[in-house]
mmCIF file of C-alpha atoms in Angstrom:
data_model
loop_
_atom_site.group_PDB
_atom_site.id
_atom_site.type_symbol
_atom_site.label_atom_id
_atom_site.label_comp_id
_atom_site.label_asym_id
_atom_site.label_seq_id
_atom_site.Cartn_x
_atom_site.Cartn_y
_atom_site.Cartn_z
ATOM 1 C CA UNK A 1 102.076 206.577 129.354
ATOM 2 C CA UNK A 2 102.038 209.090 126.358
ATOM 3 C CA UNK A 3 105.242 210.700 125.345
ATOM 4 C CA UNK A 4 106.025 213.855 122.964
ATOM 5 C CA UNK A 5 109.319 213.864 120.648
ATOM 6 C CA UNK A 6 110.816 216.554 119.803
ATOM 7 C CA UNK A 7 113.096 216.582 116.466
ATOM 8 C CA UNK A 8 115.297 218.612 114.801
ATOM 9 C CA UNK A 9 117.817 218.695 112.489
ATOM 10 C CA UNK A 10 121.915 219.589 113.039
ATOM 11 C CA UNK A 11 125.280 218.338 111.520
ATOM 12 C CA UNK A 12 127.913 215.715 112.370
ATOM 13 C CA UNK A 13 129.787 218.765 114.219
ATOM 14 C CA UNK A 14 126.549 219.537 116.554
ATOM 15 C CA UNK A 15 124.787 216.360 117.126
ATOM 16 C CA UNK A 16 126.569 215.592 119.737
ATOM 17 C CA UNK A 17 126.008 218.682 121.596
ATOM 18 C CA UNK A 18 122.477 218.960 120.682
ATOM 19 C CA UNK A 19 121.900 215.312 122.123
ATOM 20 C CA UNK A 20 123.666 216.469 125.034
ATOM 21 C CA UNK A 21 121.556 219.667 126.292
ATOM 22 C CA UNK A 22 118.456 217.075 125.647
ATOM 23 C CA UNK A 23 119.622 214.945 127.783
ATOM 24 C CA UNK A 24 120.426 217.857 130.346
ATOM 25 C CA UNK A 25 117.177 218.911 130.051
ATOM 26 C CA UNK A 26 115.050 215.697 130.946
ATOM 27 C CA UNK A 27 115.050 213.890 127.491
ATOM 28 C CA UNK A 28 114.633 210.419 128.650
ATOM 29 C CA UNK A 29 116.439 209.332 125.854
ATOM 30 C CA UNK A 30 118.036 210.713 122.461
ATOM 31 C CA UNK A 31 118.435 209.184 119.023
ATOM 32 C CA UNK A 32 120.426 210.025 116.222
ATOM 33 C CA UNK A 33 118.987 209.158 112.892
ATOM 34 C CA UNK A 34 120.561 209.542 109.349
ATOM 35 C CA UNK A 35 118.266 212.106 107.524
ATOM 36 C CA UNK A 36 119.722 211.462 104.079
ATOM 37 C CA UNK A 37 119.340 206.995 105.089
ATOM 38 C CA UNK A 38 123.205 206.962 104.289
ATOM 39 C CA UNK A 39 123.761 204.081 107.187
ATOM 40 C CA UNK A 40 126.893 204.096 108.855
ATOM 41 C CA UNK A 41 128.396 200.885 109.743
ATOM 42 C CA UNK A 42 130.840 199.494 112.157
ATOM 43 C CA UNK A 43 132.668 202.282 114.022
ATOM 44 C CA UNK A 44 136.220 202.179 115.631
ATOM 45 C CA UNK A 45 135.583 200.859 119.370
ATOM 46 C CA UNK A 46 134.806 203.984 121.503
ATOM 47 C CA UNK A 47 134.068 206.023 118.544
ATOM 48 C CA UNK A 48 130.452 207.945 117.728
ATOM 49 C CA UNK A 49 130.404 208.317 114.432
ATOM 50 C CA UNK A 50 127.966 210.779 113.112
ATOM 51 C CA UNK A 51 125.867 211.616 109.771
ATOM 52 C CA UNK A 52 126.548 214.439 107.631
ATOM 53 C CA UNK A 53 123.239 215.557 108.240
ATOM 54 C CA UNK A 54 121.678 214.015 111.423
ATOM 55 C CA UNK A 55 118.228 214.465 112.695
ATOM 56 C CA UNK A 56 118.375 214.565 117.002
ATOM 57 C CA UNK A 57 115.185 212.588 118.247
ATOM 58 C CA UNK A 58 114.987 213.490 122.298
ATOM 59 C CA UNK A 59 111.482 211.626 124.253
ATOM 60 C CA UNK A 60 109.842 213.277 127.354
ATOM 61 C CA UNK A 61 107.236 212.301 128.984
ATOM 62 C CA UNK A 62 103.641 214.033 127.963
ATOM 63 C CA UNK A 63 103.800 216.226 131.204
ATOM 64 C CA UNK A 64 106.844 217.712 129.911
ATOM 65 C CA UNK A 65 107.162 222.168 129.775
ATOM 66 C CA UNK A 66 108.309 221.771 126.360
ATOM 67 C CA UNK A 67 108.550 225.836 126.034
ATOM 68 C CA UNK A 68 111.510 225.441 128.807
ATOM 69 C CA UNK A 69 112.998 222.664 126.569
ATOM 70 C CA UNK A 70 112.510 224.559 123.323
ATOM 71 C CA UNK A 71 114.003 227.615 125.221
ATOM 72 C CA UNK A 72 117.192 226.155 126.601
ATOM 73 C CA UNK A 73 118.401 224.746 123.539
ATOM 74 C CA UNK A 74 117.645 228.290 121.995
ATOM 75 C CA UNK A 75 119.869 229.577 125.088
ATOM 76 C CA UNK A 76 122.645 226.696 124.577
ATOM 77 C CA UNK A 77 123.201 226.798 120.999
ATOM 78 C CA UNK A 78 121.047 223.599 120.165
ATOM 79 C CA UNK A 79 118.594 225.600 118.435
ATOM 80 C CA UNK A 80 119.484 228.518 116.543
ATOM 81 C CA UNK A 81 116.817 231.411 116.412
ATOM 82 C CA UNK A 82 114.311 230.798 113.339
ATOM 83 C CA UNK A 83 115.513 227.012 113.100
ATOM 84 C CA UNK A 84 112.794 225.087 112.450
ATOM 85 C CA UNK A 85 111.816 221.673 114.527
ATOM 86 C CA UNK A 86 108.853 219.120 114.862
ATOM 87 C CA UNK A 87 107.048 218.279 118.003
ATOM 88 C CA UNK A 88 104.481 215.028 117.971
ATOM 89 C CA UNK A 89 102.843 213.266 120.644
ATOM 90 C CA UNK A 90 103.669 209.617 120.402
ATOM 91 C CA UNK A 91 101.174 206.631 121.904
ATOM 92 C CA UNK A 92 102.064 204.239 124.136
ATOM 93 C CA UNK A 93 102.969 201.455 122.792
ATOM 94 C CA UNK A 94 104.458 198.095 123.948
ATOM 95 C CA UNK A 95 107.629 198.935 121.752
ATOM 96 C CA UNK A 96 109.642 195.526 121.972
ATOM 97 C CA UNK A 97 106.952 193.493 121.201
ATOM 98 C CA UNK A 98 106.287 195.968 118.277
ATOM 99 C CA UNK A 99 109.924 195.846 117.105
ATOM 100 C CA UNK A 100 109.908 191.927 117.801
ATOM 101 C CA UNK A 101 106.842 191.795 115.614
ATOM 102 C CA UNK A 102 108.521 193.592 112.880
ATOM 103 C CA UNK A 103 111.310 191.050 112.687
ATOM 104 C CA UNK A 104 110.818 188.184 110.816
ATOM 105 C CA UNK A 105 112.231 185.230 109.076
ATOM 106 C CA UNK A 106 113.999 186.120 105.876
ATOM 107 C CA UNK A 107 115.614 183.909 102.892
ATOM 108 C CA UNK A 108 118.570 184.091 101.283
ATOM 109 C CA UNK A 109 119.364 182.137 98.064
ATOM 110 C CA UNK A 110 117.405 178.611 97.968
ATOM 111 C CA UNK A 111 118.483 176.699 101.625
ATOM 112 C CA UNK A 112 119.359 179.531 103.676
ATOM 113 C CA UNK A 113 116.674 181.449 106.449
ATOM 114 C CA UNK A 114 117.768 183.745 108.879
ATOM 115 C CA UNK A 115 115.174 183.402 111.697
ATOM 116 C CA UNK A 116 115.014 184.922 115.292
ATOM 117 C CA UNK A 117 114.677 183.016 117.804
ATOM 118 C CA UNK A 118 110.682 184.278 119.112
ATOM 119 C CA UNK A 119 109.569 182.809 115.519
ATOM 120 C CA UNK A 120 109.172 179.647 114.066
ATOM 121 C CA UNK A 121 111.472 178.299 111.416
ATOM 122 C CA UNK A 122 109.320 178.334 107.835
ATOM 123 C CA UNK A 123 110.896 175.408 106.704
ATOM 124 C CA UNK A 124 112.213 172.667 108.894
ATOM 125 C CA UNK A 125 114.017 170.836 106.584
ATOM 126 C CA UNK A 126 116.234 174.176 105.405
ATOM 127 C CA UNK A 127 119.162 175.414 106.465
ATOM 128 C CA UNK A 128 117.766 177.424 109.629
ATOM 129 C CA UNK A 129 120.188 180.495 111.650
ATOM 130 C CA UNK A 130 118.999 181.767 114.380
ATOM 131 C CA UNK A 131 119.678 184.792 115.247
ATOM 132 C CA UNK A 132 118.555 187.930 116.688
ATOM 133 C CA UNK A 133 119.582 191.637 116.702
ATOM 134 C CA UNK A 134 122.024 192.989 119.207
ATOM 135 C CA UNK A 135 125.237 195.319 119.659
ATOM 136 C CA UNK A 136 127.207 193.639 116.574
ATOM 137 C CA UNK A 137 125.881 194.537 112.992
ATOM 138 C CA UNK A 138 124.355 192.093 110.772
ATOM 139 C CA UNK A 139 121.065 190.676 111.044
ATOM 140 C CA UNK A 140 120.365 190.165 107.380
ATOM 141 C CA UNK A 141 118.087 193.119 107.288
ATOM 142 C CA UNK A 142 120.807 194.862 105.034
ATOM 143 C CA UNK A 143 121.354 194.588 101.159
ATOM 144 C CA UNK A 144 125.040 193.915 101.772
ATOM 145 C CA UNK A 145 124.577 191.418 104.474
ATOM 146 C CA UNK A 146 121.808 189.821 102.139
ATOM 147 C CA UNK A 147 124.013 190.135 99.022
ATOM 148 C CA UNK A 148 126.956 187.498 101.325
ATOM 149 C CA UNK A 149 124.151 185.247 102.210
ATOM 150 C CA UNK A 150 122.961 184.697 98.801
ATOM 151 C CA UNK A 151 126.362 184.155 97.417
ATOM 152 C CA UNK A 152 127.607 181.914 100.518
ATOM 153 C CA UNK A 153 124.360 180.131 99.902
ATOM 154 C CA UNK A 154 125.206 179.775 95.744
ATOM 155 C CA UNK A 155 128.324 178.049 96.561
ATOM 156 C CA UNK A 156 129.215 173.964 97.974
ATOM 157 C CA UNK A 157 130.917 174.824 100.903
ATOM 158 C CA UNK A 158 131.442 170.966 102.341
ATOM 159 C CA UNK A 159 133.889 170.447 103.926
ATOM 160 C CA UNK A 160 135.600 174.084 103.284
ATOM 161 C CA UNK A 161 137.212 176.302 105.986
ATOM 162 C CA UNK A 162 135.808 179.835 105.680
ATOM 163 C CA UNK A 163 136.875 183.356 106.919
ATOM 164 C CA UNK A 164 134.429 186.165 107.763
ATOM 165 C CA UNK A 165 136.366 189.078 107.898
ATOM 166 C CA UNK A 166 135.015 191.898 109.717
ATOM 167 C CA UNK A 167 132.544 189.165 111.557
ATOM 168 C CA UNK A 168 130.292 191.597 113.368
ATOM 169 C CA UNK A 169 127.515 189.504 114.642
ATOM 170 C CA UNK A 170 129.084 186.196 113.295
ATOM 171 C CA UNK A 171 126.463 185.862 110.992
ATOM 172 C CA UNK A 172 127.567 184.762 107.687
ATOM 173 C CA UNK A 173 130.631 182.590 109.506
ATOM 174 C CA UNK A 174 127.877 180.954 111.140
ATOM 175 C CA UNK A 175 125.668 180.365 108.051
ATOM 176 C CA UNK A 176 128.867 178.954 105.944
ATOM 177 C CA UNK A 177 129.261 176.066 109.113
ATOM 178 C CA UNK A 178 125.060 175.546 108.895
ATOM 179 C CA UNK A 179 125.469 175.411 105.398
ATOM 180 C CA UNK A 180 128.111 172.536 105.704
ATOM 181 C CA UNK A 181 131.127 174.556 105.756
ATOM 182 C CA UNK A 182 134.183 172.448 107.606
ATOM 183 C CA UNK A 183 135.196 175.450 110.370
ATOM 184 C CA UNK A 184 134.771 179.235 110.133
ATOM 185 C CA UNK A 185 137.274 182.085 111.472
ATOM 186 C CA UNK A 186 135.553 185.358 112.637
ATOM 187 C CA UNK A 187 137.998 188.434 112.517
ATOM 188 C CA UNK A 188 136.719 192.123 113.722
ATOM 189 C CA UNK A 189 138.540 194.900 115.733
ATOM 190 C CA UNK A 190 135.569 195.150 118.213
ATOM 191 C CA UNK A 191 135.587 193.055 121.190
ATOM 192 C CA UNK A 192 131.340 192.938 121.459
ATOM 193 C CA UNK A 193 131.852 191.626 117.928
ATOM 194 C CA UNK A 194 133.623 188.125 118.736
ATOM 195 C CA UNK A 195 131.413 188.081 122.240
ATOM 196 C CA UNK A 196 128.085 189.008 119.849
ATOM 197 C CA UNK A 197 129.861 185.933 117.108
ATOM 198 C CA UNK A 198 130.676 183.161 120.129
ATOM 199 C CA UNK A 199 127.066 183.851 121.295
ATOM 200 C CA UNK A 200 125.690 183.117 118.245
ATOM 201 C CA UNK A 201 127.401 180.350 117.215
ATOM 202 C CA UNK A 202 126.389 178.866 120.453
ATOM 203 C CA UNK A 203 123.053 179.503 119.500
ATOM 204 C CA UNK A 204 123.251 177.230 116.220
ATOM 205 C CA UNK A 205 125.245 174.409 117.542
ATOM 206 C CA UNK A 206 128.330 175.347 115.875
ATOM 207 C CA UNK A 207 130.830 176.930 117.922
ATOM 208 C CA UNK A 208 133.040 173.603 117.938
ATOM 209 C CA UNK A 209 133.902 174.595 114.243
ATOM 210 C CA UNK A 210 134.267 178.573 114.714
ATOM 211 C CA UNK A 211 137.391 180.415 115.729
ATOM 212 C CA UNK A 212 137.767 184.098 116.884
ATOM 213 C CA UNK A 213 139.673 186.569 116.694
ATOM 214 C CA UNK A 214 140.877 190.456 117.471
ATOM 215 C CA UNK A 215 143.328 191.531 114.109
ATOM 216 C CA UNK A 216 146.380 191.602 116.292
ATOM 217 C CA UNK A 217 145.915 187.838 117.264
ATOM 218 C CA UNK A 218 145.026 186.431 114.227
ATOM 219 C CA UNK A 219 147.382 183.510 112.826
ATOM 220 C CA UNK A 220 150.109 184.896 110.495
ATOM 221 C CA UNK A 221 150.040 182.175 108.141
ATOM 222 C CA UNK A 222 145.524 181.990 108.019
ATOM 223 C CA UNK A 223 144.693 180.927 104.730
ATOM 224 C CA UNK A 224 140.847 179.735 103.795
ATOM 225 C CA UNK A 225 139.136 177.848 101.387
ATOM 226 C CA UNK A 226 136.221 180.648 101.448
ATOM 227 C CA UNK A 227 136.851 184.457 102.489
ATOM 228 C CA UNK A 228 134.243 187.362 102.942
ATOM 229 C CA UNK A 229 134.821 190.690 103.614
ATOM 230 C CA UNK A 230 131.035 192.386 104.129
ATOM 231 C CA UNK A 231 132.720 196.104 105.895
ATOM 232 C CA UNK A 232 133.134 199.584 103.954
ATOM 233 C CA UNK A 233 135.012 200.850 101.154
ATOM 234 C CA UNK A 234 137.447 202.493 102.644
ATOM 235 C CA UNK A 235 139.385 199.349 104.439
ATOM 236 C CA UNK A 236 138.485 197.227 102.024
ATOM 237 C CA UNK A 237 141.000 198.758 99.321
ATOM 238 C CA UNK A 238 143.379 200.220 102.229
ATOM 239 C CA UNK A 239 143.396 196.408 103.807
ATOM 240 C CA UNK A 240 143.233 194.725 99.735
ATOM 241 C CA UNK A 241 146.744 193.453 100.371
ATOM 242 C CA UNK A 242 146.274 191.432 103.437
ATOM 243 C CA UNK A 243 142.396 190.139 102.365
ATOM 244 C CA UNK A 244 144.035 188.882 98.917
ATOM 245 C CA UNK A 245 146.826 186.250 100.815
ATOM 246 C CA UNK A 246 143.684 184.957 103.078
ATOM 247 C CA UNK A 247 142.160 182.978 99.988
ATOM 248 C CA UNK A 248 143.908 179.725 98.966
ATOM 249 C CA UNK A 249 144.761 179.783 95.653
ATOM 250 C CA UNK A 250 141.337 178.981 93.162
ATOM 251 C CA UNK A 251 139.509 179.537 96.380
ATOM 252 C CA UNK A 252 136.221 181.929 96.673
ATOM 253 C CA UNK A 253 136.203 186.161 97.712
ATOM 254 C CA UNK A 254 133.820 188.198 98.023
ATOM 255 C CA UNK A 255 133.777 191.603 99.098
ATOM 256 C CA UNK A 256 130.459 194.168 100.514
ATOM 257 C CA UNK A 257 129.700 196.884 102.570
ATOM 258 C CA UNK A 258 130.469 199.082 99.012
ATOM 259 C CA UNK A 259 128.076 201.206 97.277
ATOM 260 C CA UNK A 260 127.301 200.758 93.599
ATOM 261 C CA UNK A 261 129.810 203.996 92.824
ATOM 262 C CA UNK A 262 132.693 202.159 94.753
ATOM 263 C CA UNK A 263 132.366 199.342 93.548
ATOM 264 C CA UNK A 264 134.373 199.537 90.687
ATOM 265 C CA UNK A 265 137.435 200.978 92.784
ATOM 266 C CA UNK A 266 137.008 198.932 95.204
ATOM 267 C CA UNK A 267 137.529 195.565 92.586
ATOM 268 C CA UNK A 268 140.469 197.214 90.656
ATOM 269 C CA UNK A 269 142.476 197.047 94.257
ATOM 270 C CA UNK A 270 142.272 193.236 93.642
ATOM 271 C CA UNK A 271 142.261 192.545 89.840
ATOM 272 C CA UNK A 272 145.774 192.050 89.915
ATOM 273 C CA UNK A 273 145.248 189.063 92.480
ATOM 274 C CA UNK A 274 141.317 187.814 92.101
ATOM 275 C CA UNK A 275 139.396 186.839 88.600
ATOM 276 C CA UNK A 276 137.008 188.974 89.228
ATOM 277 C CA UNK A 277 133.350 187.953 88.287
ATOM 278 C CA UNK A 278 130.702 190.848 87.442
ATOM 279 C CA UNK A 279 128.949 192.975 90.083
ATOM 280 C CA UNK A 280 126.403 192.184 91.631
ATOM 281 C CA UNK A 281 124.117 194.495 92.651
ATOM 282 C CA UNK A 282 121.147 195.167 95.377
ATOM 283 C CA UNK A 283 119.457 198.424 95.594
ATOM 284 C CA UNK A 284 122.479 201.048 95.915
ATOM 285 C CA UNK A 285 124.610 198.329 96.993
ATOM 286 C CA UNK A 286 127.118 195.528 95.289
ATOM 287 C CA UNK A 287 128.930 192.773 95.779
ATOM 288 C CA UNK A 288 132.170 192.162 94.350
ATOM 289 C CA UNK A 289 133.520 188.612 94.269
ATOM 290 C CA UNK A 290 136.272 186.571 91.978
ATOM 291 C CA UNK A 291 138.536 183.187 92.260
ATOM 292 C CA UNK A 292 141.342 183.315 93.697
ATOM 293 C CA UNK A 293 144.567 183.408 91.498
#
């Protein structure tokens, strides 16, 4: 069946009402989109962390009064008088198999593919993850997640134990043990995170090597050959004291989730303990990385 969208445009403080009088008046479902593309990654557990400047995306079906829509949001304070908002039609579609479609295999240095599991592997003989999207981020779709698998894939990690800190979907943890990594920790304060991680390490074959864990039952004494950190800016330098003792000394960091204007904050939070190498950089975003001292 044929729907119509209606969108318009509100702040972090009113998305959250505006999504709500949709849904009170017969959206069948509401998005929230970014309408500057600043993604937002990784939000406290329970929290719904908004945009500065958020477009509100509510469907209906084509049979839909949209006047009465249009006119209780005026009445509610979702749409101020002489705000302006766009209403399309939008075709039916088979929309997973268009979104499956869209999602393909993807390389990341010279070994490493990230594949999902509907698709074929390009190359049998590489190093092959498969993995699809779900709750926890990181798919490899994102320059910072693509910036860890590069470097994970750069480096000889036989036989080394490696910690993903901030695991999400367990992806690079996973690729370090495909890529011959010894064992792998996986550390994030959201519960779907380590289910989303032990899923997908089941997936691959290598959830004999992979350990998980909430922060407050970590080991005390957790020390790695390997470490990376692929979360935000923020907790990166407020959390730059515990991520420096997780490296064994002359072992590997890197840091992501920063944009190119953090970076160079970001690294001066562990200069004193990493030799730092230079930024690296993928569209807005970097990755900062350095032996251990």
């Amino acid at each position: 069946m044929p729907w119509l969208q209606l969108r318009l445009n509100a702040t972090a403080d009113t998305a959250e009402k505006v999504g709500d009088l949709m849904s009170a008046c017969g959206a069948l479902s509401v998005t929230f989109l970014d309408s500057k593309d600043n993604p937002v990654f990784e939000p406290m557990p329970g929290e719904t962390r908004l945009w500065g400047e958020t477009d509100v995306m509510g469907l209906w079906d084509a049979e839909a009064d949209m006047d009465i829509v249009v006119s209780y949001l005026q009445m509610h304070g979702g749409l101020t008088k002489g705000q302006r908002y766009k209403l399309e039609p939008l075709e039916d579609k088979d929309w997973e198999r268009e979104w499956m479609d869209n999602f393909h295999p993807m390389q990341f240095g010279e070994r490493l593919w990230i594949c999902p599991s509907w698709r074929d592997a390009p190359a049998a003989d590489a190093v092959n993850v498969i993995l699809d999207p779900g709750l926890a981020f990181g798919t490899g779709t994102h320059p910072t997640t693509a910036l860890c698998l590069q470097w994970l894939d750069s480096l000889d990690l036989t036989d080394k134990t490696v910690i993903d800190f901030g695991c999400g979907s367990g992806i690079l943890a996973v690729a370090a043990l495909k890529l011959g990594a010894k064992s792998a920790i996986g550390i994030d304060i959201d519960p779907q995170a380590i289910l989303a991680s032990r899923d997908n390490a089941e997936r691959n074959g290598v959830s004999d090597k992979l350990s998980l864990y909430l922060p407050d039952e970590q080991p005390a004494d957790l020390k790695a050959d390997v470490v990376v950190a692929n979360i935000l800016a923020g907790p990166l330098r407020e959390l730059a004291p515990l991520i420096c003792r997780l490296p064994l000394p002359g072992g590997h960091l890197a840091l992501s989730g920063v944009l190119e204007s953090q970076a160079e904050e970001v690294a001066s939070a562990y200069q004193s303990h990493i030799n730092l190498d230079p930024i690296c950089q993928k569209e807005e975003w970097a990755r900062i990385s350095g032996i251990a001292k």
